[in-house]
């Protein structure tokens, strides 16, 4: 590597760059939350004059700058995406740069640690015993084993070395977090390339095989048909919306494939497309369903209030004469006017979305059902990257947990014989949470001192 | 007694606890310190019960939902999370002087909730809020916020001790600067993990409600700004060895970000989280 390339590489690997990018992203995001997004020039001009009290000419200049720097669509702008790209590069290069050293620590042969390094450790204890070296090693190993520390052993110049460690892999936690961010970015990129988002309104009982892209409104073919059987709006007693529900049917070649009642937070997914309940539209019309109770013949009619409807076949004339308000604001009962076609007329009160069977004087009987005619408003999305984003999110939480709360703890025990005494030397290190480790080390050492004939020095 | 009066009572409970901890700190009174812990623990139990009661009451009113759905309920939970986080800290570090700096936040959150500026009614949930992700999202976010609040309080403690001349007897009772620095750091690390979980649960919820896990809504963006801020602090500490006064000031700055994300966004910027303002 030539020195100059080396400089660029080191710059890309540096924490200074990471900190600068985080700072710039934060600063840019602040601007993005203050400045309205996706508006026309006039809106920005007004924003600068009213919110900042600027004169017309300075507001004009600022508006021009706003558009030149794409501040009106900041999160989609080339430079904001550039910052995210630079952050990705930074994460990749920094990981490539540091990972080999960390990996070496993970797989390190700790039985080869220089003995003087062990005896100089900050966290250490010393014991003596009359037991032989081999017996001491076995006793200490057994003791540590009961506390969950698995020891390995090697004879060294100057004694026998025992070693035990916990979670060496936890050193990789930080890199799992870095990879998780890259994974999330990858998922987001896949979504922005192959994903599609739009909306569609389907009037009750009707179908669509297209949705309309957000923004430009370009139609997108779904490749199948969606039908809305019905839409229901339920309200709380105070009139606030309680539930929006639509029964959707997926049709392929006029064949019903799938039926599901969707609600807000409970969408329907088919062939990668997900249909979300998002809104509804009222048409000031009502669906009147009438069924002849004897013959079971049924017909549906669409009519605004105060309009007479004729069911030719059954010689029936009816209409909604009036909407009667109920205790719930915005909910109505219906005053249904029914004439038998022979001059007779009767008024019936029908609750919303409920059936009422009306017996006529001539012995015929009809069941009426009235509800408001709505279009269901759906948001429709296809995002093949979303599972990768979720994978990244999961990795991030695991990575953060490991990086912050799992520690690499190492324990060396050097057993040596000098004259007639066996010396047992314990030393330990950890990469995080030194105070917590100290306590654990003391407990472990105390348990070693519990072994018969071993005495603390 | 209904949950509102119990919650008002807990406001006074935390005020008394704060007072006791301050007295313990100012007059070096062990008894006052014990009173502080007792008051905090009792108020915490009372508040836990009141939250449960409010949950039950919401079902009585036909609006059944966890008490985590508006500004009032989130403030109550915020204060509850601060108290629980503080009690764990006090138990772990065996030092009551932390209380004088951490518990004011639990009191202030409750005081603001009860101030009359905030609607205390139990309201039925609009369709967008009817999701199991609601509980996961609010709980994770506010545990994070609570840890950041405590980190901020302890940072003030650090700066006080750092600025004062060594001889001052009052501040000698405080833990060593090194220990305080460690507590600030650990609180921020803990908060960062929960904030990350909060942002993630929010994204998953948004995706199940609208089909978009991220839409640069002001609240989302500010939570990310806060995340960037703490991520930067943690990197500065881990790799560049920042500590002490600098980290203490940053812990205070970070909490200002949290306050803006939590409160400022609702009032100064508009967006998807508008229901959080009522």
XYZ file of N, CA and C in Angstrom, chain A residues 15-16 18-19 22 25-26 29-30 33-34 75-76 80 84 87 98 178 181 184 187-188 191 197 236 238 240-244 264-267 276-278 379 381 383 385-386 389-390 393-394 396-397 400-401 403-405 432-433 435, chain B residues 62-63 123-131 133 178 182 185-186 189-190 192-193 196-197 200 203-213 216-219 221-222 224-225 227-229 231-236 238-240 242 260 269:
342
model
N -12.354 6.879 13.876
C -13.505 7.212 14.709
C -13.840 8.687 14.548
N -12.805 9.486 14.232
C -13.032 10.915 14.008
C -14.049 11.087 12.885
N -16.270 8.865 11.940
C -17.568 8.377 12.436
C -18.266 9.466 13.238
N -17.502 10.095 14.137
C -18.096 11.139 14.975
C -18.568 12.316 14.125
N -21.783 11.305 12.305
C -22.916 11.291 13.237
C -23.368 12.716 13.523
N -25.080 14.115 10.330
C -26.397 13.508 10.145
C -27.397 14.104 11.135
N -26.939 14.277 12.374
C -27.826 14.847 13.389
C -28.196 16.280 13.008
N -30.548 16.326 10.089
C -31.877 15.865 10.487
C -32.639 16.957 11.233
N -31.913 17.733 12.031
C -32.579 18.833 12.746
C -33.177 19.807 11.736
N -36.308 18.484 10.262
C -37.531 18.487 11.067
C -38.103 19.894 11.219
N -37.255 20.901 11.004
C -37.753 22.280 11.141
C -38.319 22.777 9.821
N -34.073 14.264 2.995
C -33.699 12.876 3.283
C -33.481 12.069 2.005
N -34.005 12.601 0.868
C -33.796 11.910 -0.397
C -32.657 12.558 -1.199
N -27.423 13.859 1.458
C -27.810 13.110 2.655
C -27.531 11.622 2.442
N -24.898 8.896 4.282
C -25.205 7.529 4.710
C -24.230 6.539 4.071
N -20.988 6.814 5.849
C -21.094 6.106 7.126
C -20.919 4.595 6.913
N -10.011 -3.234 12.181
C -9.870 -3.646 13.587
C -10.174 -5.106 13.847
N -22.116 -2.972 14.142
C -21.748 -2.320 12.878
C -22.379 -3.043 11.689
N -26.118 -2.347 11.294
C -26.445 -1.075 10.635
C -26.331 -1.237 9.122
N -29.332 -3.140 7.908
C -30.524 -2.285 7.819
C -30.448 -1.421 6.559
N -31.252 -3.537 3.538
C -32.693 -3.761 3.440
C -33.411 -2.525 2.916
N -33.010 -1.367 3.412
C -33.641 -0.118 2.986
C -33.362 0.135 1.505
N -35.461 -2.135 -0.561
C -36.824 -1.603 -0.556
C -36.979 -0.425 -1.500
N -44.866 1.604 -3.461
C -45.860 2.032 -2.491
C -46.915 2.881 -3.150
N -66.912 5.178 18.998
C -67.098 5.192 20.440
C -68.328 6.040 20.752
N -68.600 8.692 22.195
C -68.371 10.132 22.000
C -68.189 10.497 20.527
N -65.845 9.416 18.481
C -64.493 9.188 17.956
C -64.434 7.823 17.268
N -63.629 7.697 16.213
C -63.593 6.418 15.510
C -62.997 5.316 16.379
N -63.642 4.155 16.389
C -63.167 3.036 17.193
C -62.484 2.013 16.294
N -63.071 1.781 15.148
C -62.507 0.755 14.290
C -62.860 1.021 12.837
N -61.868 0.893 11.955
C -62.122 0.862 10.521
C -61.861 -0.569 10.068
N -57.030 -1.343 10.843
C -55.781 -0.633 11.078
C -54.914 -1.523 11.978
N -53.659 -1.674 11.670
C -52.724 -2.543 12.400
C -52.917 -4.027 12.100
N -53.811 -4.372 11.182
C -54.014 -5.778 10.852
C -54.222 -5.922 9.347
N -53.137 -5.841 8.564
C -53.250 -5.809 7.108
C -53.391 -7.192 6.475
N -53.093 -2.131 3.616
C -53.301 -1.550 4.936
C -54.561 -0.692 4.929
N -55.379 -0.861 5.949
C -56.535 0.013 6.095
C -56.032 1.381 6.512
N -56.312 2.408 5.722
C -55.790 3.709 6.134
C -56.852 4.785 6.221
N -53.746 1.738 1.855
C -52.357 1.967 1.468
C -51.810 0.603 1.088
N -48.394 -1.622 -0.101
C -46.937 -1.579 -0.159
C -46.371 -2.946 -0.492
N -42.534 -4.355 -0.175
C -41.177 -4.006 0.245
C -40.377 -5.271 0.509
N -37.438 -5.593 1.038
C -36.286 -5.391 1.922
C -36.637 -5.417 3.390
N -37.923 -5.453 3.693
C -38.314 -5.223 5.083
C -37.805 -6.317 6.024
N -34.318 -5.595 6.879
C -34.271 -4.528 7.881
C -34.552 -5.103 9.271
N -35.559 -5.966 9.362
C -35.883 -6.559 10.664
C -34.731 -7.432 11.172
N -32.311 -5.167 12.617
C -32.751 -4.657 13.921
C -32.488 -5.689 15.011
N -32.801 -6.954 14.705
C -32.553 -8.024 15.671
C -31.072 -8.136 15.991
N -28.899 -5.832 15.740
C -28.443 -4.664 16.493
C -28.689 -4.852 17.984
N -29.882 -5.335 18.336
C -30.192 -5.501 19.761
C -29.292 -6.558 20.386
N -25.771 -5.011 20.598
C -25.647 -4.019 21.677
C -25.588 -4.720 23.029
N -26.439 -5.732 23.176
C -26.453 -6.469 24.443
C -25.078 -7.085 24.715
N -22.212 -6.281 23.302
C -21.151 -5.271 23.403
C -21.126 -4.606 24.775
N -22.307 -4.433 25.375
C -22.350 -3.681 26.629
C -22.419 -4.566 27.872
N -23.059 -5.726 27.742
C -23.369 -6.468 28.965
C -22.756 -7.855 29.052
N -14.303 -5.296 30.201
C -15.300 -4.304 30.606
C -15.659 -4.549 32.056
N -16.313 -3.598 32.664
C -16.864 -3.768 34.002
C -15.841 -4.299 34.996
N -14.971 -3.296 37.950
C -15.393 -3.395 39.352
C -16.183 -4.684 39.592
N -64.918 1.156 29.301
C -65.128 0.647 27.949
C -64.051 1.093 26.985
N -62.923 1.578 27.505
C -61.850 2.039 26.634
C -60.592 1.231 26.900
N -58.921 8.176 27.753
C -59.644 8.280 26.487
C -59.563 6.972 25.728
N -60.633 6.664 24.971
C -60.554 5.460 24.148
C -59.507 5.631 23.049
N -58.970 4.520 22.573
C -57.879 4.577 21.605
C -58.407 4.710 20.178
N -57.781 5.602 19.402
C -58.088 5.657 17.979
C -57.521 4.392 17.324
N -58.042 4.023 16.147
C -57.622 2.743 15.545
C -56.108 2.579 15.412
N -55.375 3.649 15.041
C -53.937 3.500 14.814
C -53.202 3.042 16.076
N -53.727 3.419 17.258
C -53.035 3.081 18.507
C -53.411 1.700 19.035
N -54.395 1.045 18.387
C -54.808 -0.261 18.888
C -53.866 -1.337 18.361
N -52.762 -1.515 19.065
C -51.777 -2.496 18.634
C -50.975 -2.948 19.836
N -47.982 -3.537 19.748
C -46.683 -2.866 19.670
C -46.669 -1.596 20.507
N -14.483 9.099 40.027
C -14.359 7.947 39.128
C -15.616 7.082 39.155
N -18.438 6.448 36.249
C -18.828 5.091 35.866
C -20.353 4.951 35.859
N -21.798 6.700 32.836
C -21.558 5.908 31.633
C -22.502 4.711 31.565
N -22.612 3.987 32.674
C -23.450 2.784 32.674
C -24.911 3.138 32.417
N -25.303 3.814 28.708
C -25.232 2.567 27.941
C -26.571 1.831 28.016
N -27.093 1.758 29.244
C -28.374 1.097 29.474
C -29.484 1.822 28.705
N -29.158 3.677 26.103
C -28.934 3.551 24.651
C -29.523 2.246 24.125
N -29.318 1.163 24.880
C -29.873 -0.128 24.465
C -31.399 -0.047 24.383
N -32.600 2.179 21.504
C -32.521 1.434 20.241
C -33.736 0.519 20.110
N -34.056 -0.195 21.200
C -35.210 -1.096 21.171
C -36.493 -0.294 20.939
N -36.711 0.663 17.298
C -36.998 -0.523 16.483
C -38.455 -0.952 16.634
N -40.581 1.309 14.693
C -40.489 1.079 13.247
C -41.343 -0.129 12.844
N -41.276 -1.189 13.636
C -42.064 -2.391 13.310
C -43.561 -2.064 13.398
N -43.924 -1.307 14.408
C -45.332 -0.907 14.565
C -45.785 -0.072 13.369
N -44.967 0.919 13.008
C -45.326 1.773 11.866
C -45.517 0.923 10.618
N -44.661 -0.080 10.449
C -44.775 -0.926 9.261
C -46.055 -1.753 9.282
N -46.468 -2.193 10.473
C -47.691 -2.999 10.509
C -48.933 -2.122 10.411
N -48.794 -0.836 10.672
C -49.956 0.049 10.575
C -50.043 0.738 9.218
N -48.895 1.117 8.659
C -48.913 1.939 7.443
C -48.125 1.362 6.280
N -47.351 0.308 6.550
C -46.548 -0.249 5.472
C -45.270 0.510 5.223
N -44.859 1.342 6.184
C -43.603 2.077 6.067
C -42.947 2.082 7.434
N -41.749 1.496 7.517
C -41.131 1.426 8.844
C -40.402 2.705 9.218
N -39.395 9.464 8.295
C -38.783 10.744 8.634
C -39.794 11.708 9.237
N -40.724 11.169 9.991
C -41.639 12.002 10.755
C -40.806 12.684 11.856
N -41.151 13.920 12.264
C -40.276 14.647 13.207
C -39.930 13.876 14.477
N -40.899 13.137 15.010
C -40.615 12.396 16.239
C -39.592 11.285 15.965
N -37.447 11.234 13.567
C -36.169 11.861 13.252
C -35.470 12.327 14.522
N -36.227 12.913 15.441
C -35.594 13.376 16.683
C -35.116 12.217 17.551
N -33.942 9.579 16.358
C -32.700 9.179 15.687
C -31.568 10.162 15.998
N -31.906 11.447 16.042
C -30.900 12.463 16.403
C -30.359 12.150 17.805
N -30.373 9.275 19.216
C -29.576 8.039 19.095
C -28.176 8.353 18.574
N -28.093 9.220 17.532
C -26.786 9.648 17.002
C -25.946 10.276 18.108
N -26.604 11.132 18.899
C -25.906 11.873 19.948
C -25.270 10.907 20.957
N -24.780 7.690 20.541
C -23.814 6.827 19.849
C -22.465 7.533 19.778
N -22.501 8.836 19.490
C -21.256 9.609 19.409
C -20.569 9.654 20.772
N -21.355 9.879 21.842
C -20.754 9.927 23.193
C -20.064 8.597 23.511
N -20.777 7.488 23.227
C -20.215 6.176 23.565
C -18.932 5.911 22.775
N -18.919 6.330 21.500
C -17.700 6.145 20.705
C -16.558 6.998 21.235
N -16.893 8.231 21.599
C -15.850 9.117 22.121
C -15.233 8.518 23.376
N -15.357 5.111 24.333
C -14.713 3.813 24.126
C -13.400 3.923 23.364
N -13.386 4.787 22.332
C -12.216 4.762 21.474
C -11.279 5.934 21.696
N -11.799 7.030 22.238
C -10.914 8.180 22.443
C -10.726 8.483 23.918
N -12.700 9.607 26.227
C -13.344 10.748 26.875
C -13.971 10.304 28.181
N -36.463 17.167 24.175
C -37.037 17.734 22.951
C -37.773 16.664 22.155
N -43.321 20.856 16.455
C -43.315 20.281 15.116
C -44.525 19.364 14.997
